[in-house]
Amino acid sequence: MSYPATLPWTLESLDLNRIEVDRVRQNEDLFLLLCSSSFVESGSDLYTHNLVDHFAGDDELQGWLRDHWEHEELQHGRALAAYVRHVWPEFDWDTGFRNFFAEYGAVCTAEELEDSRGLELAARCVVETGTASLYRALNDVTDEPVLRQLTNYIKSDEVRHYKHFYQHFRIYRDREKISRFKVFRALFKRVREIKNEDSDIALRHVFNIRYPDKATDDAEFRRVISRAEGLLKRHLPAEMTVKMLLKPLDLPPKVHTALEWPLTRITEKLFLH
Ligand SMILES: [Fe+2]
Ligand SMILES: [Fe+2]
């Protein structure tokens, strides 16, 4: 695979040998979150191909998706996987990912995309909001220097992806004359899907490999996952998340301010179990 010269950072910028393993290895919650993220990111080429097809005729957006976005998302997966393998070498990443990919590939089809291009772009803004928030939270969780550097790189990429999707969303919103209500519906639907699909499937497969004797124990899975998500929740940059989520609605400033606090609470509930 060839890489575009414009990648803002590369795997080589990370010195895995400088990882202070003792600072992270005992943190099982962090392991679950990093490993499930590495699965989702590594599976993102499924989604990119669907999206590229969805925007046939829009050469600029298609070119960006193919030449930048896809490479960057896959690099997130590779870098996170390399980190996980280095700190938790006993974990069989390949088998876990293979199992995840088999299930994820079946649910991640073109039918999942919004018919309207503008609404699909609004939905993409939600996904990038979710990832930007996730990596900012993970950055806040840890004091391990290499992980801080990595999560900071990824977070900046996700914010940039958001901005790119948002710019194109505005073009299609005007072109397709999409009402604010329809945008709201698309945003809300996508927030619910984030919670239900990608991360849930990924966490399940991390759990099954990590705790093979408990692989069918649903109660134990929920217990372990909610503990990890509790950690995330305490570090969720709620204000940033809500601002990014609301932006595509283009609300008048007063309404925006009035909604911010209640939405911060709702967002925490929606993004996490
Ligand atoms: Fe990513
Ligand atoms: Fe992204």
mmCIF file of C-alpha atoms and ligand atoms in Angstrom:
data_model
loop_
_atom_site.group_PDB
_atom_site.id
_atom_site.type_symbol
_atom_site.label_atom_id
_atom_site.label_comp_id
_atom_site.label_asym_id
_atom_site.label_seq_id
_atom_site.Cartn_x
_atom_site.Cartn_y
_atom_site.Cartn_z
ATOM 1 C CA MET A 1 0.000 0.000 0.000
ATOM 2 C CA SER A 2 1.356 3.449 -0.822
ATOM 3 C CA TYR A 3 0.972 6.320 1.561
ATOM 4 C CA PRO A 4 0.215 9.898 0.659
ATOM 5 C CA ALA A 5 3.045 12.301 1.336
ATOM 6 C CA THR A 6 0.643 14.513 3.236
ATOM 7 C CA LEU A 7 0.023 12.344 6.309
ATOM 8 C CA PRO A 8 0.407 14.748 9.247
ATOM 9 C CA TRP A 9 2.308 12.086 11.213
ATOM 10 C CA THR A 10 3.465 8.526 10.646
ATOM 11 C CA LEU A 11 4.044 5.419 12.710
ATOM 12 C CA GLU A 12 7.741 6.227 12.675
ATOM 13 C CA SER A 13 7.060 9.366 14.722
ATOM 14 C CA LEU A 14 6.189 7.068 17.635
ATOM 15 C CA ASP A 15 9.022 5.489 19.562
ATOM 16 C CA LEU A 16 7.406 2.370 21.019
ATOM 17 C CA ASN A 17 10.577 1.558 22.931
ATOM 18 C CA ARG A 18 10.055 4.665 25.007
ATOM 19 C CA ILE A 19 6.681 3.447 26.315
ATOM 20 C CA GLU A 20 6.697 3.447 30.092
ATOM 21 C CA VAL A 21 4.914 0.100 30.291
ATOM 22 C CA ASP A 22 4.456 0.166 34.064
ATOM 23 C CA ARG A 23 2.284 3.242 33.827
ATOM 24 C CA VAL A 24 -0.372 1.519 31.693
ATOM 25 C CA ARG A 25 -0.074 -2.227 31.818
ATOM 26 C CA GLN A 26 -2.145 -2.695 34.973
ATOM 27 C CA ASN A 27 -4.978 -0.520 33.684
ATOM 28 C CA GLU A 28 -7.439 -3.087 32.322
ATOM 29 C CA ASP A 29 -10.008 -0.421 31.455
ATOM 30 C CA LEU A 30 -7.486 1.383 29.310
ATOM 31 C CA PHE A 31 -6.560 -1.896 27.619
ATOM 32 C CA LEU A 32 -10.198 -2.577 26.697
ATOM 33 C CA LEU A 33 -10.739 0.940 25.372
ATOM 34 C CA LEU A 34 -7.511 1.098 23.366
ATOM 35 C CA CYS A 35 -7.876 -2.364 21.938
ATOM 36 C CA SER A 36 -11.515 -1.933 20.893
ATOM 37 C CA SER A 37 -10.577 1.396 19.289
ATOM 38 C CA SER A 38 -7.753 -0.303 17.397
ATOM 39 C CA PHE A 39 -10.309 -2.792 15.983
ATOM 40 C CA VAL A 40 -12.796 -0.129 14.888
ATOM 41 C CA GLU A 41 -10.105 2.030 13.288
ATOM 42 C CA SER A 42 -8.487 -0.941 11.553
ATOM 43 C CA GLY A 43 -11.856 -1.879 10.081
ATOM 44 C CA SER A 44 -12.553 1.577 8.728
ATOM 45 C CA ASP A 45 -11.672 0.762 5.130
ATOM 46 C CA LEU A 46 -15.047 -1.015 4.912
ATOM 47 C CA TYR A 47 -16.730 2.272 5.605
ATOM 48 C CA THR A 48 -14.467 4.393 3.383
ATOM 49 C CA HIS A 49 -15.270 2.305 0.322
ATOM 50 C CA ASN A 50 -18.981 2.673 0.966
ATOM 51 C CA LEU A 51 -18.627 6.405 1.384
ATOM 52 C CA VAL A 52 -16.445 6.841 -1.693
ATOM 53 C CA ASP A 53 -19.153 5.135 -3.775
ATOM 54 C CA HIS A 54 -21.857 7.245 -2.146
ATOM 55 C CA PHE A 55 -20.199 10.429 -3.411
ATOM 56 C CA ALA A 56 -19.713 9.405 -7.043
ATOM 57 C CA GLY A 57 -19.357 12.536 -9.153
ATOM 58 C CA ASP A 58 -18.022 14.668 -6.312
ATOM 59 C CA ASP A 59 -14.371 14.384 -7.256
ATOM 60 C CA GLU A 60 -13.089 16.644 -4.534
ATOM 61 C CA LEU A 61 -14.769 14.810 -1.675
ATOM 62 C CA GLN A 62 -14.077 11.397 -3.170
ATOM 63 C CA GLY A 63 -10.414 12.285 -3.611
ATOM 64 C CA TRP A 64 -10.104 13.430 -0.016
ATOM 65 C CA LEU A 65 -11.840 10.315 1.314
ATOM 66 C CA ARG A 66 -9.631 8.031 -0.704
ATOM 67 C CA ASP A 67 -6.280 9.806 -0.461
ATOM 68 C CA HIS A 68 -6.419 11.248 3.058
ATOM 69 C CA TRP A 69 -9.246 10.106 5.275
ATOM 70 C CA GLU A 70 -8.942 6.382 4.664
ATOM 71 C CA HIS A 71 -5.148 6.385 5.127
ATOM 72 C CA GLU A 72 -5.409 8.390 8.314
ATOM 73 C CA GLU A 73 -8.101 6.178 9.851
ATOM 74 C CA LEU A 74 -6.160 3.029 8.990
ATOM 75 C CA GLN A 75 -3.028 4.567 10.444
ATOM 76 C CA HIS A 76 -4.963 5.156 13.688
ATOM 77 C CA GLY A 77 -5.707 1.440 13.712
ATOM 78 C CA ARG A 78 -2.127 0.432 13.007
ATOM 79 C CA ALA A 79 -0.651 2.758 15.604
ATOM 80 C CA LEU A 80 -3.121 1.723 18.317
ATOM 81 C CA ALA A 81 -2.590 -1.948 17.510
ATOM 82 C CA ALA A 82 1.191 -1.496 17.721
ATOM 83 C CA TYR A 83 0.782 0.176 21.104
ATOM 84 C CA VAL A 84 -1.510 -2.585 22.415
ATOM 85 C CA ARG A 85 0.822 -5.340 21.167
ATOM 86 C CA HIS A 86 3.790 -3.678 22.840
ATOM 87 C CA VAL A 87 2.162 -3.228 26.245
ATOM 88 C CA TRP A 88 -0.028 -6.372 26.289
ATOM 89 C CA PRO A 89 1.942 -8.873 24.134
ATOM 90 C CA GLU A 90 0.001 -11.845 25.577
ATOM 91 C CA PHE A 91 -3.205 -10.631 23.882
ATOM 92 C CA ASP A 92 -3.921 -12.329 20.542
ATOM 93 C CA TRP A 93 -4.761 -9.187 18.574
ATOM 94 C CA ASP A 94 -4.943 -10.926 15.184
ATOM 95 C CA THR A 95 -7.579 -13.440 16.244
ATOM 96 C CA GLY A 96 -9.625 -10.804 18.039
ATOM 97 C CA PHE A 97 -9.551 -8.523 15.029
ATOM 98 C CA ARG A 98 -10.417 -11.324 12.614
ATOM 99 C CA ASN A 99 -13.504 -12.196 14.687
ATOM 100 C CA PHE A 100 -14.483 -8.545 14.961
ATOM 101 C CA PHE A 101 -14.038 -7.948 11.245
ATOM 102 C CA ALA A 102 -16.243 -10.910 10.310
ATOM 103 C CA GLU A 103 -19.133 -9.526 12.352
ATOM 104 C CA TYR A 104 -18.547 -5.835 11.640
ATOM 105 C CA GLY A 105 -18.240 -6.422 7.892
ATOM 106 C CA ALA A 106 -21.703 -7.968 7.860
ATOM 107 C CA VAL A 107 -23.425 -4.966 9.495
ATOM 108 C CA CYS A 108 -21.361 -2.238 7.842
ATOM 109 C CA THR A 109 -22.964 -2.177 4.397
ATOM 110 C CA ALA A 110 -23.935 0.559 1.964
ATOM 111 C CA GLU A 111 -27.569 0.348 3.113
ATOM 112 C CA GLU A 112 -26.499 1.856 6.410
ATOM 113 C CA LEU A 113 -25.738 5.176 4.703
ATOM 114 C CA GLU A 114 -28.277 7.989 4.566
ATOM 115 C CA ASP A 115 -29.856 8.390 1.110
ATOM 116 C CA SER A 116 -29.278 12.125 1.218
ATOM 117 C CA ARG A 117 -25.640 13.062 0.853
ATOM 118 C CA GLY A 118 -26.087 16.069 3.103
ATOM 119 C CA LEU A 119 -27.579 13.936 5.874
ATOM 120 C CA GLU A 120 -24.817 11.347 5.514
ATOM 121 C CA LEU A 121 -22.286 14.141 5.970
ATOM 122 C CA ALA A 122 -24.145 15.287 9.093
ATOM 123 C CA ALA A 123 -23.938 11.698 10.328
ATOM 124 C CA ARG A 124 -20.196 11.660 9.610
ATOM 125 C CA CYS A 125 -19.847 14.784 11.761
ATOM 126 C CA VAL A 126 -21.352 12.789 14.644
ATOM 127 C CA VAL A 127 -18.898 9.944 14.134
ATOM 128 C CA GLU A 128 -15.914 12.290 14.066
ATOM 129 C CA THR A 129 -17.270 14.078 17.148
ATOM 130 C CA GLY A 130 -17.376 10.728 18.887
ATOM 131 C CA THR A 131 -13.809 9.814 17.964
ATOM 132 C CA ALA A 132 -12.391 13.280 18.708
ATOM 133 C CA SER A 133 -14.038 13.113 22.157
ATOM 134 C CA LEU A 134 -12.866 9.565 22.748
ATOM 135 C CA TYR A 135 -9.206 10.315 22.049
ATOM 136 C CA ARG A 136 -9.288 13.518 24.007
ATOM 137 C CA ALA A 137 -10.698 11.574 26.949
ATOM 138 C CA LEU A 138 -8.060 8.848 26.565
ATOM 139 C CA ASN A 139 -5.385 11.526 26.423
ATOM 140 C CA ASP A 140 -6.712 12.884 29.692
ATOM 141 C CA VAL A 141 -6.836 9.439 31.326
ATOM 142 C CA THR A 142 -3.162 8.592 30.975
ATOM 143 C CA ASP A 143 0.190 10.003 31.984
ATOM 144 C CA GLU A 144 2.162 7.558 29.817
ATOM 145 C CA PRO A 145 4.092 9.855 27.437
ATOM 146 C CA VAL A 146 3.916 7.786 24.223
ATOM 147 C CA LEU A 147 0.192 7.179 24.664
ATOM 148 C CA ARG A 148 -0.329 10.877 25.317
ATOM 149 C CA GLN A 149 1.502 11.677 22.111
ATOM 150 C CA LEU A 150 -0.448 9.088 20.119
ATOM 151 C CA THR A 151 -3.885 10.081 21.419
ATOM 152 C CA ASN A 152 -3.057 13.700 20.778
ATOM 153 C CA TYR A 153 -2.101 12.959 17.148
ATOM 154 C CA ILE A 154 -5.266 10.964 16.586
ATOM 155 C CA LYS A 155 -7.507 13.517 18.277
ATOM 156 C CA SER A 156 -6.156 16.268 16.004
ATOM 157 C CA ASP A 157 -6.808 14.109 12.936
ATOM 158 C CA GLU A 158 -10.391 13.449 14.063
ATOM 159 C CA VAL A 159 -11.073 17.151 14.635
ATOM 160 C CA ARG A 160 -9.719 17.874 11.157
ATOM 161 C CA HIS A 161 -11.933 15.127 9.682
ATOM 162 C CA TYR A 162 -14.906 16.684 11.425
ATOM 163 C CA LYS A 163 -14.135 20.078 9.916
ATOM 164 C CA HIS A 164 -13.825 18.616 6.452
ATOM 165 C CA PHE A 165 -17.141 16.739 6.678
ATOM 166 C CA TYR A 166 -18.804 19.809 8.173
ATOM 167 C CA GLN A 167 -17.649 22.039 5.302
ATOM 168 C CA HIS A 168 -19.075 19.615 2.757
ATOM 169 C CA PHE A 169 -22.229 19.139 4.817
ATOM 170 C CA ARG A 170 -22.952 22.860 4.476
ATOM 171 C CA ILE A 171 -22.617 22.713 0.699
ATOM 172 C CA TYR A 172 -25.023 19.758 0.404
ATOM 173 C CA ARG A 173 -27.427 21.124 3.002
ATOM 174 C CA ASP A 174 -27.952 24.228 0.861
ATOM 175 C CA ARG A 175 -28.020 22.276 -2.366
ATOM 176 C CA GLU A 176 -30.510 19.696 -1.088
ATOM 177 C CA LYS A 177 -32.432 22.269 0.988
ATOM 178 C CA ILE A 178 -32.338 20.087 4.091
ATOM 179 C CA SER A 179 -34.451 21.298 7.000
ATOM 180 C CA ARG A 180 -33.029 21.683 10.483
ATOM 181 C CA PHE A 181 -35.443 19.041 11.723
ATOM 182 C CA LYS A 182 -34.118 16.486 9.246
ATOM 183 C CA VAL A 183 -30.550 17.312 10.284
ATOM 184 C CA PHE A 184 -31.546 16.880 13.920
ATOM 185 C CA ARG A 185 -33.105 13.493 13.167
ATOM 186 C CA ALA A 186 -30.004 12.308 11.312
ATOM 187 C CA LEU A 187 -27.702 13.465 14.118
ATOM 188 C CA PHE A 188 -29.816 11.797 16.776
ATOM 189 C CA LYS A 189 -30.072 8.539 14.830
ATOM 190 C CA ARG A 190 -26.321 8.413 14.365
ATOM 191 C CA VAL A 191 -25.583 9.089 18.018
ATOM 192 C CA ARG A 192 -27.722 6.075 18.905
ATOM 193 C CA GLU A 193 -25.999 3.909 16.314
ATOM 194 C CA ILE A 194 -22.532 4.780 17.602
ATOM 195 C CA LYS A 195 -23.543 3.425 20.949
ATOM 196 C CA ASN A 196 -25.072 0.271 19.577
ATOM 197 C CA GLU A 197 -22.769 -0.904 16.867
ATOM 198 C CA ASP A 198 -19.099 -0.278 16.265
ATOM 199 C CA SER A 199 -17.763 -0.016 19.768
ATOM 200 C CA ASP A 200 -20.099 -2.656 21.161
ATOM 201 C CA ILE A 201 -19.041 -5.268 18.613
ATOM 202 C CA ALA A 202 -15.381 -4.362 19.111
ATOM 203 C CA LEU A 203 -15.582 -4.517 22.905
ATOM 204 C CA ARG A 204 -17.321 -7.877 22.711
ATOM 205 C CA HIS A 205 -14.501 -9.391 20.665
ATOM 206 C CA VAL A 206 -11.781 -7.896 22.855
ATOM 207 C CA PHE A 207 -13.576 -9.333 25.883
ATOM 208 C CA ASN A 208 -13.992 -12.796 24.339
ATOM 209 C CA ILE A 209 -10.277 -13.137 23.637
ATOM 210 C CA ARG A 210 -9.216 -11.557 26.908
ATOM 211 C CA TYR A 211 -11.542 -13.662 29.078
ATOM 212 C CA PRO A 212 -12.200 -16.845 27.071
ATOM 213 C CA ASP A 213 -13.764 -18.644 30.039
ATOM 214 C CA LYS A 214 -16.346 -15.863 30.368
ATOM 215 C CA ALA A 215 -17.034 -15.431 26.653
ATOM 216 C CA THR A 216 -20.704 -16.365 27.020
ATOM 217 C CA ASP A 217 -21.239 -14.542 30.308
ATOM 218 C CA ASP A 218 -23.239 -11.496 29.290
ATOM 219 C CA ALA A 219 -23.574 -10.107 32.816
ATOM 220 C CA GLU A 220 -19.805 -10.198 33.283
ATOM 221 C CA PHE A 221 -19.296 -8.527 29.892
ATOM 222 C CA ARG A 222 -21.654 -5.694 30.873
ATOM 223 C CA ARG A 223 -19.919 -5.305 34.232
ATOM 224 C CA VAL A 224 -16.430 -5.078 32.764
ATOM 225 C CA ILE A 225 -17.505 -2.763 29.953
ATOM 226 C CA SER A 226 -19.434 -0.374 32.161
ATOM 227 C CA ARG A 227 -16.400 -0.086 34.430
ATOM 228 C CA ALA A 228 -14.215 0.870 31.446
ATOM 229 C CA GLU A 229 -16.832 3.275 30.176
ATOM 230 C CA GLY A 230 -17.123 4.802 33.605
ATOM 231 C CA LEU A 231 -13.482 5.788 33.283
ATOM 232 C CA LEU A 232 -14.181 7.319 29.883
ATOM 233 C CA LYS A 233 -17.220 9.156 31.184
ATOM 234 C CA ARG A 234 -15.211 10.841 33.911
ATOM 235 C CA HIS A 235 -12.860 12.221 31.273
ATOM 236 C CA LEU A 236 -15.344 12.958 28.475
ATOM 237 C CA PRO A 237 -14.863 16.529 27.193
ATOM 238 C CA ALA A 238 -18.629 17.079 27.377
ATOM 239 C CA GLU A 239 -18.589 20.737 26.404
ATOM 240 C CA MET A 240 -16.521 20.146 23.271
ATOM 241 C CA THR A 241 -18.671 17.137 22.350
ATOM 242 C CA VAL A 242 -21.926 19.061 22.610
ATOM 243 C CA LYS A 243 -20.563 22.040 20.659
ATOM 244 C CA MET A 244 -19.461 19.782 17.826
ATOM 245 C CA LEU A 245 -22.741 17.851 17.835
ATOM 246 C CA LEU A 246 -24.891 20.981 17.722
ATOM 247 C CA LYS A 247 -22.882 22.838 15.078
ATOM 248 C CA PRO A 248 -24.584 21.283 12.013
ATOM 249 C CA LEU A 249 -27.956 22.501 13.364
ATOM 250 C CA ASP A 250 -26.803 26.097 12.988
ATOM 251 C CA LEU A 251 -28.991 27.194 15.901
ATOM 252 C CA PRO A 252 -29.481 30.820 16.913
ATOM 253 C CA PRO A 253 -26.967 31.605 19.734
ATOM 254 C CA LYS A 254 -29.664 31.892 22.426
ATOM 255 C CA VAL A 255 -31.156 28.492 21.674
ATOM 256 C CA HIS A 256 -27.675 27.016 21.494
ATOM 257 C CA THR A 257 -26.795 28.332 24.948
ATOM 258 C CA ALA A 258 -30.088 27.134 26.436
ATOM 259 C CA LEU A 259 -29.572 23.616 25.083
ATOM 260 C CA GLU A 260 -25.947 23.216 25.997
ATOM 261 C CA TRP A 261 -26.288 22.140 29.613
ATOM 262 C CA PRO A 262 -29.136 19.602 29.263
ATOM 263 C CA LEU A 263 -27.492 18.211 26.148
ATOM 264 C CA THR A 264 -24.209 17.749 27.948
ATOM 265 C CA ARG A 265 -25.970 15.373 30.354
ATOM 266 C CA ILE A 266 -27.863 13.580 27.572
ATOM 267 C CA THR A 267 -24.697 13.228 25.523
ATOM 268 C CA GLU A 268 -22.918 11.430 28.332
ATOM 269 C CA LYS A 269 -25.799 8.965 28.490
ATOM 270 C CA LEU A 270 -26.063 8.471 24.759
ATOM 271 C CA PHE A 271 -22.394 8.009 24.033
ATOM 272 C CA LEU A 272 -21.917 5.526 26.830
ATOM 273 C CA HIS A 273 -23.895 2.573 28.084
HETATM 274 FE FE FE B 1 -9.783 7.540 13.573
HETATM 275 FE FE FE B 2 -11.801 10.305 11.745
#
